[in-house]
Short mmCIF file of C-alpha atoms in Angstrom, two decimals:
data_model
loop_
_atom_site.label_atom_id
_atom_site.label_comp_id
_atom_site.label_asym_id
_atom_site.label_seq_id
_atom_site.Cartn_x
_atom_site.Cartn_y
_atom_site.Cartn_z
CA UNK C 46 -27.11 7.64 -14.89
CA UNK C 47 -24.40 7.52 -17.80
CA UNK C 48 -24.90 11.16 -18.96
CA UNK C 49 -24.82 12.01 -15.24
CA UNK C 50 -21.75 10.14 -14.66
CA UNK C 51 -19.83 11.65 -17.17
CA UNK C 52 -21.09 15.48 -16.45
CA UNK C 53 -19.35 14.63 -13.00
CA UNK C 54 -16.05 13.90 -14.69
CA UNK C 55 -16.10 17.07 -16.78
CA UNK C 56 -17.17 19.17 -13.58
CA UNK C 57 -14.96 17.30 -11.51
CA UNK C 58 -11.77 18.07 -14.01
CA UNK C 59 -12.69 21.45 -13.66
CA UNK C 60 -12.76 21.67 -10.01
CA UNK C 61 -9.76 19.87 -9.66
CA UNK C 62 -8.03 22.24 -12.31
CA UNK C 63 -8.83 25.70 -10.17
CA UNK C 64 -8.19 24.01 -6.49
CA UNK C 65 -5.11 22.55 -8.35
CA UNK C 66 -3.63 26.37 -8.21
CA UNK C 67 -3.33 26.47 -4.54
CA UNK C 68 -2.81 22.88 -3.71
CA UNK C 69 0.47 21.46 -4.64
CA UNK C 70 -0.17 17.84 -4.71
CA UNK C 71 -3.17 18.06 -7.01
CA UNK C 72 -0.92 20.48 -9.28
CA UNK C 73 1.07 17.37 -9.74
CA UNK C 74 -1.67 15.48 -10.81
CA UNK C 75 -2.71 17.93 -13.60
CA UNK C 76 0.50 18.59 -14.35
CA UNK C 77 1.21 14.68 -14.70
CA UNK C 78 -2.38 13.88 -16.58
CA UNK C 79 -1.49 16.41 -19.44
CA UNK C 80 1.47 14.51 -20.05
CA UNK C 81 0.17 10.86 -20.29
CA UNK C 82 -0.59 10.90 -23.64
CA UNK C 83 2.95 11.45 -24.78
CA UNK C 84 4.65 9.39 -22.42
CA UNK C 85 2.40 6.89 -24.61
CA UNK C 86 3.25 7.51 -27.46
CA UNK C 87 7.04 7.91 -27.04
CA UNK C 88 6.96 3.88 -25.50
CA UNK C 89 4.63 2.18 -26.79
CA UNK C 90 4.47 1.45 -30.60
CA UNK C 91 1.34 -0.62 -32.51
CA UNK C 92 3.55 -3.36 -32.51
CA UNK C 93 4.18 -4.30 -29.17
CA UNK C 94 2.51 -6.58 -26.64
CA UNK C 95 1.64 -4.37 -23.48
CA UNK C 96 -0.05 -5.35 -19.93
CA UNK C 97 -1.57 -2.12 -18.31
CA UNK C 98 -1.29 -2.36 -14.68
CA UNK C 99 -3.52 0.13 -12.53
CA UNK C 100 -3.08 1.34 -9.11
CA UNK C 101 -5.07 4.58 -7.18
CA UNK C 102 -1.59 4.86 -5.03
CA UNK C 103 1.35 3.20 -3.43
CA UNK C 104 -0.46 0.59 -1.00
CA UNK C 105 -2.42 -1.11 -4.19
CA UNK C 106 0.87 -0.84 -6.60
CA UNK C 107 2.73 -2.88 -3.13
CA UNK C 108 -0.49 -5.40 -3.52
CA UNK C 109 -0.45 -6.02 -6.92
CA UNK C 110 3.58 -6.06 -7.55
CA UNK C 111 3.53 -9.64 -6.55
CA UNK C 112 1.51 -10.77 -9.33
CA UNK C 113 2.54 -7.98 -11.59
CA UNK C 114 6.16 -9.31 -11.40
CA UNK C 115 4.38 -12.89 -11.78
CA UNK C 116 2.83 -12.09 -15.06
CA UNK C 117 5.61 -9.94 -16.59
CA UNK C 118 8.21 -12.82 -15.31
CA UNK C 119 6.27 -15.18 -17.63
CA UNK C 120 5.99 -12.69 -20.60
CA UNK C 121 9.08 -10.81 -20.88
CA UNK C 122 8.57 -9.86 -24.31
CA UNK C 123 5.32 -7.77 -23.00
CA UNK C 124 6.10 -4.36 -22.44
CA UNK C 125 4.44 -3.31 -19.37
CA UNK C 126 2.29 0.18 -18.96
CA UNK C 127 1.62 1.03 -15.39
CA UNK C 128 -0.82 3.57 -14.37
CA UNK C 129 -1.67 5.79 -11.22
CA UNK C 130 -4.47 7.80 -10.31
CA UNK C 131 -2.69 9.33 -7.22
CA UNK C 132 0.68 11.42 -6.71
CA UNK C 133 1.96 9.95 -3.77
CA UNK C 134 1.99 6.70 -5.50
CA UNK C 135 3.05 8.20 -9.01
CA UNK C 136 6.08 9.95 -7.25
CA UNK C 137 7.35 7.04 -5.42
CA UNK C 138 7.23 4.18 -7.90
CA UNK C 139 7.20 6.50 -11.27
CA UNK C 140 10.89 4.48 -11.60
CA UNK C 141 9.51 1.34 -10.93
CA UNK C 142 11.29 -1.71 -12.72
CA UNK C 143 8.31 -3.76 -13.05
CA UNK C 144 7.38 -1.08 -16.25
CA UNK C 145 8.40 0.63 -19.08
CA UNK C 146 6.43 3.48 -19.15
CA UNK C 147 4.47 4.82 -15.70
CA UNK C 148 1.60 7.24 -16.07
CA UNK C 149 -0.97 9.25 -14.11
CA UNK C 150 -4.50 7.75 -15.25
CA UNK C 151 -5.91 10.38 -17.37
CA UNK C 152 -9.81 11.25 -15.57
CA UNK C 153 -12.59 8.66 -16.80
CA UNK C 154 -13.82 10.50 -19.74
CA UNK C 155 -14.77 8.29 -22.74
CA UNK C 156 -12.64 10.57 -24.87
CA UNK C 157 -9.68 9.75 -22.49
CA UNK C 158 -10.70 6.07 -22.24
CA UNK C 159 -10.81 5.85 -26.21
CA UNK C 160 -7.32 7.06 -26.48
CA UNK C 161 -5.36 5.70 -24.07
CA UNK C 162 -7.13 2.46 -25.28
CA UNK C 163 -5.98 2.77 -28.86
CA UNK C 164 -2.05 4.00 -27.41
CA UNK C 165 -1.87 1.03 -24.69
CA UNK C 166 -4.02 -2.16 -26.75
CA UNK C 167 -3.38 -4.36 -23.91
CA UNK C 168 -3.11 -8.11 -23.85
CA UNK C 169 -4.32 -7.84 -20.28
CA UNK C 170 -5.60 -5.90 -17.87
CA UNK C 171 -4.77 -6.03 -14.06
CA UNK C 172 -7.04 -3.55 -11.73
CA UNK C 173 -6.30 -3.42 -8.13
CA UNK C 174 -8.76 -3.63 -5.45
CA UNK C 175 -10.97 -0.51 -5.43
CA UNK C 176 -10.06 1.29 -8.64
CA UNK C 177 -13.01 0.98 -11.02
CA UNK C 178 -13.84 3.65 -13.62
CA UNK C 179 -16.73 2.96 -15.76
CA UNK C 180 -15.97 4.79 -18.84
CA UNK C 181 -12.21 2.84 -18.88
CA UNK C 182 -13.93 -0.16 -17.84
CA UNK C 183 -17.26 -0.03 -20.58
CA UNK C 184 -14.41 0.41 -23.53
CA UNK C 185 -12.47 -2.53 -22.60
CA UNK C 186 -15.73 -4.50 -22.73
CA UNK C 187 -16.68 -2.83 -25.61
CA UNK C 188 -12.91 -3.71 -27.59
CA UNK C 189 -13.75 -7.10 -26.14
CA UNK C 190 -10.09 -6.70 -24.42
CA UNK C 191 -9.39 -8.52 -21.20
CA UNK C 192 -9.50 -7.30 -17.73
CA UNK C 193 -9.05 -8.74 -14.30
CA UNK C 194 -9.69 -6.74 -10.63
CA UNK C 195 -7.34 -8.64 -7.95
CA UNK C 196 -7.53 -8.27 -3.81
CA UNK C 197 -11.03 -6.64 -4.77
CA UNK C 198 -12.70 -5.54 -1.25
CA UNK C 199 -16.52 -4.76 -1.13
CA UNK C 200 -19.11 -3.57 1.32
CA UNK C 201 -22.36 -3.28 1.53
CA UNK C 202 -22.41 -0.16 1.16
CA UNK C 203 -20.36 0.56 -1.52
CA UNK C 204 -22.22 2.07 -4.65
CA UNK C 205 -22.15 -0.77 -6.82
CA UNK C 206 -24.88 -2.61 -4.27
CA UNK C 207 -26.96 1.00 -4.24
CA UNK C 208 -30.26 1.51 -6.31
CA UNK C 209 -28.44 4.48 -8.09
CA UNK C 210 -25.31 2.57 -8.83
CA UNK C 211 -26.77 1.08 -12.13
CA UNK C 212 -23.72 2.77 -14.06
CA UNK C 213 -20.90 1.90 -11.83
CA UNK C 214 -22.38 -2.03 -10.93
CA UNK C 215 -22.36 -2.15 -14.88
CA UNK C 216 -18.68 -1.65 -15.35
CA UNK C 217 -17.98 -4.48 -13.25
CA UNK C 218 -19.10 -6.53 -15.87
CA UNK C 219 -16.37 -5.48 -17.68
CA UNK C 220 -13.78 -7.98 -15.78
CA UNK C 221 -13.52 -11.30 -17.09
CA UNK C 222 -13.12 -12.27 -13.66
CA UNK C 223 -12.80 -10.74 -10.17
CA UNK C 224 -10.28 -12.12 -7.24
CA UNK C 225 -11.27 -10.82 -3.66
CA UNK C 226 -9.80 -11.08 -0.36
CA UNK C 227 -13.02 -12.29 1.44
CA UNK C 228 -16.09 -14.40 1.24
CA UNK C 229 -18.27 -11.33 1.95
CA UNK C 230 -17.26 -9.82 -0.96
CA UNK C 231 -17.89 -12.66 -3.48
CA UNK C 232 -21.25 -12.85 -1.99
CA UNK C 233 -22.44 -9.35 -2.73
CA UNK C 234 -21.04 -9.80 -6.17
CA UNK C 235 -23.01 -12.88 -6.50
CA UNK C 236 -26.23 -10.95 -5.07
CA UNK C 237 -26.12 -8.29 -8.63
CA UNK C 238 -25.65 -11.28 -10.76
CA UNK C 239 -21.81 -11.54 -10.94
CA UNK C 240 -20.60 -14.60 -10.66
CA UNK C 241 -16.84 -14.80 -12.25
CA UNK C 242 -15.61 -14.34 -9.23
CA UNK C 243 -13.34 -16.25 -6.45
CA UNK C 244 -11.92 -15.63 -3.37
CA UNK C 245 -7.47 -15.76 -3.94
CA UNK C 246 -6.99 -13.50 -0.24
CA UNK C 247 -4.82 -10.88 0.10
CA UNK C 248 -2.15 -10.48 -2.58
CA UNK C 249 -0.21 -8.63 0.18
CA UNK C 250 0.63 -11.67 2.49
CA UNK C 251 2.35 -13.07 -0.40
CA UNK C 252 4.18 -9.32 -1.38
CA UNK C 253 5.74 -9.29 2.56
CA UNK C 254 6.17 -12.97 2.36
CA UNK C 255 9.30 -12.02 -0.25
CA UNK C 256 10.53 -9.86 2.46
CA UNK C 257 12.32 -12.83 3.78
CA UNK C 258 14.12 -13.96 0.31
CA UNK C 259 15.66 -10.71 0.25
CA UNK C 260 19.03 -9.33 2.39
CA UNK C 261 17.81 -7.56 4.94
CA UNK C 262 20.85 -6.30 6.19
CA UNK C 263 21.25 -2.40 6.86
CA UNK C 264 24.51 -1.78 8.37
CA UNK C 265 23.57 1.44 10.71
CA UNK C 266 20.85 -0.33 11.91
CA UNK C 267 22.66 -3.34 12.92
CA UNK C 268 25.50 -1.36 14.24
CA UNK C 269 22.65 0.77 16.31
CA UNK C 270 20.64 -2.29 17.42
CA UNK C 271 24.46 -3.56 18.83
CA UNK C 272 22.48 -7.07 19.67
CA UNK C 273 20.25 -5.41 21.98
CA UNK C 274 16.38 -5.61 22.07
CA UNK C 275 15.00 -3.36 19.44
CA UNK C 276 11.65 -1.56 19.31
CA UNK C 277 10.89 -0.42 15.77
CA UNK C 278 8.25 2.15 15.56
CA UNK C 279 6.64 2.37 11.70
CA UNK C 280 4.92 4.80 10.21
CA UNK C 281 4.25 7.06 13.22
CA UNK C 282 2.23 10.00 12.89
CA UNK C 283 1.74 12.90 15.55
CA UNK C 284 -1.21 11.10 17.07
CA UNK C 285 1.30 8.07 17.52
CA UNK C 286 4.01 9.79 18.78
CA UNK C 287 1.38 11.06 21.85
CA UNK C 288 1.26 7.11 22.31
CA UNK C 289 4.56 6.11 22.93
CA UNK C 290 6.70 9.17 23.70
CA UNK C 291 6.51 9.41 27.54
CA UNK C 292 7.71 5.41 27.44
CA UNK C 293 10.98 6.13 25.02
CA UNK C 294 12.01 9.58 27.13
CA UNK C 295 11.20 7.51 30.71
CA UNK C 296 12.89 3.95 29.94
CA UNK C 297 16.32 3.45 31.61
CA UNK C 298 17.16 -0.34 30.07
CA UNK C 299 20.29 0.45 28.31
CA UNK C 300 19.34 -3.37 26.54
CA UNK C 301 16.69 -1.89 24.71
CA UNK C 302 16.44 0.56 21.78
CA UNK C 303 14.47 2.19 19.46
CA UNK C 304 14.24 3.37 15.84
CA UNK C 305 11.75 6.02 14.65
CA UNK C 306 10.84 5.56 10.65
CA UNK C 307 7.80 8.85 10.83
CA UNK C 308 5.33 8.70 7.89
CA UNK C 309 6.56 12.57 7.56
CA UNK C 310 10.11 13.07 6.97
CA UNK C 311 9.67 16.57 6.47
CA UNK C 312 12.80 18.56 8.12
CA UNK C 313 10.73 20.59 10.16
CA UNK C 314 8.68 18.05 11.72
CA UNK C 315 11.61 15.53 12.09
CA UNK C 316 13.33 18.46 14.29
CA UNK C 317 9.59 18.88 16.15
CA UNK C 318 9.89 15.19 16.79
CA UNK C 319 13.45 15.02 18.07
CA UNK C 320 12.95 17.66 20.49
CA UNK C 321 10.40 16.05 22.35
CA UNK C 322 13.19 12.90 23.37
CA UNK C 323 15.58 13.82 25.80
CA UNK C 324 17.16 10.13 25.55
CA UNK C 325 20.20 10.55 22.68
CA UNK C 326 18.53 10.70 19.45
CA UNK C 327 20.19 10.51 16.29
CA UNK C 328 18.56 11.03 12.53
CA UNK C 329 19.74 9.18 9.82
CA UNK C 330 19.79 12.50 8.20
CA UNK C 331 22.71 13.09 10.37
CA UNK C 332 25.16 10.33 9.86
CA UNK C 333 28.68 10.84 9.29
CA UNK C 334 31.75 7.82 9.11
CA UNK C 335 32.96 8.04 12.35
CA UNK C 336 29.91 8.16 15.01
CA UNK C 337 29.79 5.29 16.96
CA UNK C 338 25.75 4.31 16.50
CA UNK C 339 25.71 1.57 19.19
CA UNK C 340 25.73 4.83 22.26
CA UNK C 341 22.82 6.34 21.00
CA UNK C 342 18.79 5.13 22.49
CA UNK C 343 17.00 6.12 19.75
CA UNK C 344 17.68 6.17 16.21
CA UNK C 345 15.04 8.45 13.70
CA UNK C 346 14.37 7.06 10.38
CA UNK C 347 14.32 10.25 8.01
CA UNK C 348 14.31 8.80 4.76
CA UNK C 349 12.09 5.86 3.00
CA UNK C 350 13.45 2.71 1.67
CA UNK C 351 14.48 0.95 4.68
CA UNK C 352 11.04 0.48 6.94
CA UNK C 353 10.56 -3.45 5.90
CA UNK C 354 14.75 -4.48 6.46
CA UNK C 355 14.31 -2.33 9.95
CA UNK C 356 11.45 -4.28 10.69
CA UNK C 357 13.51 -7.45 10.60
CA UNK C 358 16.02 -5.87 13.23
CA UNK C 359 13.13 -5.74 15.68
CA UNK C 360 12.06 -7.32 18.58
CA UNK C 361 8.63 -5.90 19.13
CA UNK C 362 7.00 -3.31 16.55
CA UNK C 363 4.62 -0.77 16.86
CA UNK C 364 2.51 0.43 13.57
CA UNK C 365 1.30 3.79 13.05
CA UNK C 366 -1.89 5.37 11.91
CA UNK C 367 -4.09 4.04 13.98
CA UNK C 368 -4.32 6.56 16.96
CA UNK C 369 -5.50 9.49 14.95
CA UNK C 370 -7.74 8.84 11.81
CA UNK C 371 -5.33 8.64 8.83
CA UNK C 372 -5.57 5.03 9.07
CA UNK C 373 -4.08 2.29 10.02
CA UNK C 374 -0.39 1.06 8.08
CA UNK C 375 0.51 -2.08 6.93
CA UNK C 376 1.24 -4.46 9.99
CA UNK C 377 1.46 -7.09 7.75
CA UNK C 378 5.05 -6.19 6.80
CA UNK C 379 6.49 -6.56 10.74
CA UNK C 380 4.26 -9.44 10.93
CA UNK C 381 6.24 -12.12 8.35
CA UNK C 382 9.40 -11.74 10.95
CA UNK C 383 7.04 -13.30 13.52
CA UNK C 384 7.22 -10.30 15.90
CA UNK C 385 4.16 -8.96 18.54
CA UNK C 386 2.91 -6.08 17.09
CA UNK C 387 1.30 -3.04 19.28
CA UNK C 388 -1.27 -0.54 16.95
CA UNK C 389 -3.74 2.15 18.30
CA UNK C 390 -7.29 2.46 18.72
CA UNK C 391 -8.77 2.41 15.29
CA UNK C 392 -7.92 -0.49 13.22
CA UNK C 393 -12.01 -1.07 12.51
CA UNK C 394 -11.45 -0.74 8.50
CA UNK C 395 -8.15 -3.37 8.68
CA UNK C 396 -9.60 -6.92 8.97
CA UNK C 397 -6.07 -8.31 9.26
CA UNK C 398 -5.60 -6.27 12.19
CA UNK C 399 -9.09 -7.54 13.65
CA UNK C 400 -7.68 -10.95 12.71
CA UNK C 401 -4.62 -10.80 14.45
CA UNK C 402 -6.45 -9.18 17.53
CA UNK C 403 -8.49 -12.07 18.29
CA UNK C 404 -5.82 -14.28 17.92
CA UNK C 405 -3.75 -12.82 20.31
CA UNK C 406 -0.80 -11.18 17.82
CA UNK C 407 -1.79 -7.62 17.75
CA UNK C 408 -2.38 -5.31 20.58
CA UNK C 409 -4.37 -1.98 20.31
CA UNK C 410 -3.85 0.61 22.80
CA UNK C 411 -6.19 3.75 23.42
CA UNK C 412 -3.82 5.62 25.88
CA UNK C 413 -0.14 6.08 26.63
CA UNK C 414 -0.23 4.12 30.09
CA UNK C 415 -1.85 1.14 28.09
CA UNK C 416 1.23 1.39 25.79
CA UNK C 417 3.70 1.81 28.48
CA UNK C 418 2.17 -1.12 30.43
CA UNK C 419 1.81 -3.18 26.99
CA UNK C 420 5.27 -2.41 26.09
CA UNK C 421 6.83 -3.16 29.32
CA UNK C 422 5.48 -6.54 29.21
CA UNK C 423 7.19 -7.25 26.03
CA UNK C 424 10.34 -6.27 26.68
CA UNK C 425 10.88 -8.05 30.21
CA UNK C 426 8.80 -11.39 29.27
CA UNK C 427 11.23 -13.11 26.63
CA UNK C 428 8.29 -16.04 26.55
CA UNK C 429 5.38 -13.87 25.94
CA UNK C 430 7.47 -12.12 22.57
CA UNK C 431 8.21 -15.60 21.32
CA UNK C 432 4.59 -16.28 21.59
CA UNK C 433 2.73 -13.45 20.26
CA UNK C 434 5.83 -13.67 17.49
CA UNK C 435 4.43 -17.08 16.35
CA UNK C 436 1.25 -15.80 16.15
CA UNK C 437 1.83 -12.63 13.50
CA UNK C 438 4.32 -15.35 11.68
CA UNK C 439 1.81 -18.27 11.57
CA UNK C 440 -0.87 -15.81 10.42
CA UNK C 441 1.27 -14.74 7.61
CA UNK C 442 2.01 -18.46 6.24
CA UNK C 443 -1.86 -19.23 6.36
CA UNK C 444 -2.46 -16.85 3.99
CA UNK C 445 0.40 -16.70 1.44
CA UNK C 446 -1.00 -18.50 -2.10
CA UNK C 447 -3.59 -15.40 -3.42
CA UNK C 448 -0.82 -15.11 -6.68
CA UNK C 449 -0.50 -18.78 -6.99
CA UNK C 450 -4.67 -18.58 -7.69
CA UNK C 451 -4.73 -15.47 -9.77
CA UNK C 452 -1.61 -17.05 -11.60
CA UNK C 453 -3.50 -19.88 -12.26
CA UNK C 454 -6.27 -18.44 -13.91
CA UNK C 455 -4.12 -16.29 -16.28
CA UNK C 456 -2.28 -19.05 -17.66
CA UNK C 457 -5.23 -21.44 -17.83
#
């Protein structure tokens, strides 16, 4: 199953390589894996103390920050290597303050593992919930270094629990200890003999929980808002859009308004999506001094940075993803300003959105009359907002306390 393994990496690298040529975003990777090594080397030196942090993409780097900035804040003479296996989160946090150096992972070959070992050395090692790759994994075991997998998530069905999994189910072993987000998970560890393991939750409750320490003040958006209700839709995609569109071009309450942050910000399709509104629309791509925000209805978020502040401007929220199949967003982030919260149909994969279902927080919608109707209902029931808000908001408090664990552990 090893030799296997590893003839998929070299075939895979190759595969990768060719489609790279007409795909852009795996062109990035290859371009970005060729240049790990030296990034290495021109940062790190034998001497210093390093903690490798690894993250497949942006939503596991946004999980693990809270206890990466935990660990660092109690080290800061560690010099902090942070690693990604995919572009989209290499390309928005490759600046990210928490590190010194930031890398794409070079693939799990044992030549690759061997070398970035012997550059990096690390003190510690923090994996985030799904990334495991054997080879990486076997030669920290095997240089006795140690490793730790936080807001780890498994299923049944995931190849670790599988007959032919012998390989992969071994590098778990590697981990000195494994934190998951669920008691399911710590029992299927427990079922192939694993038993450093304990259940810290979700690292994330405790990332959007340091929403609120922050200023959230964005001045267009208060000056849009103008102390009217505010609808903040996050993360839309095309799918979504079919959701809630007819509502935002048919609503005539000059008290309530709407901002737009799209998951694509893409010129092309921001202009698609503005020409379907025949309510004034204004992008923030559009701004100048002297427009007075507060007479526009709808205001389109072009640009990333300010989702989580907008999300404290609003009244209601509605989280995209899950009307088409790219799945759901993070509705934990509205949810710690103790807002309702409206997604689409398929949330089945997001427990915290199953969570927040049955308790009466969340509310999925399958069709654009269920939204309009759903909506509506928010916006003229003042008592039924303050209640479904105390809902998200408790949720969030009850969970807050997964770094606290993991912090524990590392400093015991």
């Amino acid at each position: 199953m090893k030799g296997l393994y590893s003839i998929g990496i070299y075939l895979a690298n190759f595969v990768i390589t060719i489609a790279s040529l007409f795909n852009s975003k795996l062109k990035q990777g290859v371009i970005g894996r060729k240049n790990t090594f030296s990034k290495l080397k021109k940062t790190i030196t034998p001497e210093d103390k390093t903690f490798w942090f690894h993250c497949a993409s942006l939503g596991e780097y946004e999980q693990g920050l809270p206890v990466f900035e935990a660990l660092k804040a109690k080290h800061p003479d560690h010099k902090v290597v942070l690693s990604f296996f995919s572009p989209s989160g290499y390309d928005v946090r490759k600046n990210a303050k928490i590190a010194d150096v930031v890398v794409y992972l070079p693939l799990d070959s044992k030549a690759n593992a061997k070398r970035f070992l012997d550059l990096v050395n690390p003190d510690y090692t923090l994996f985030v919930k799904y990334e495991i790759w054997p080879n990486f994994l076997h030669e920290i075991k095997k240089r006795d270094l140690k490793a730790i997998l936080i807001s780890a998530v498994f299923r049944k069905d995931h190849i670790f629990f599988k007959w032919y999994g012998s390989y992969a189910k071994s590098a778990l072993f590697a981990f000195n200890h494994i934190f998951t987000q669920d008691e399911n998970s710590k029992t299927l560890l427990h079922r192939i003999g694993y038993n450093a393991v304990s259940v810290s939750g979700d690292t994330r409750f405790d990332r959007v929980s340091n929403q609120l320490k922050v200023d959230n003040t964005v001045s267009f958006i208060e000056e849009f808002k103008n102390d009217k209700l505010c609808v903040v839709f996050g993360s839309s995609w095309p799918d979504d859009d079919k959701l809630y569109m007819d509502f935002l071009n048919s609503n005539t309450n000059a008290d309530v308004k709407f901002v737009i942050a799209p998951h694509n910000i893409k010129p092309s399709y921001v202009a698609s999506l503005k020409s379907q509104l025949n309510v004034k629309t204004i992008c923030y791509s559009e701004l100048t001094e002297h427009q007075n925000l507060a007479h526009y209805k709808v205001f389109v978020l072009d640009t990333i940075g300010y989702l989580s502040k907008a999300y404290s401007y609003a009244d209601m929220a509605y989280v995209g993803g899950g009307a088409g199949t790219t799945g759901l967003h993070n509705i934990l982030e509205p949810a710690v300003f103790g807002i309702p919260i409206l997604i689409g149909k398929n949330y089945d994969k997001f427990p915290e959105a199953k969570e927040l279902i049955n308790l009466g927080g969340v509310t999925s919608l399958a069709s654009s009359s269920a939204f309009n109707a759903s909506l509506s209902a928010l916006i003229t029931d003042a008592i039924l907002r303050k209640k479904q808000g105390e809902i998200t908001k408790s949720y969030i408090d009850s969970n807050i306390g997964a770094v606290v664990k993991i912090m524990a552990y590392l400093e015991s």
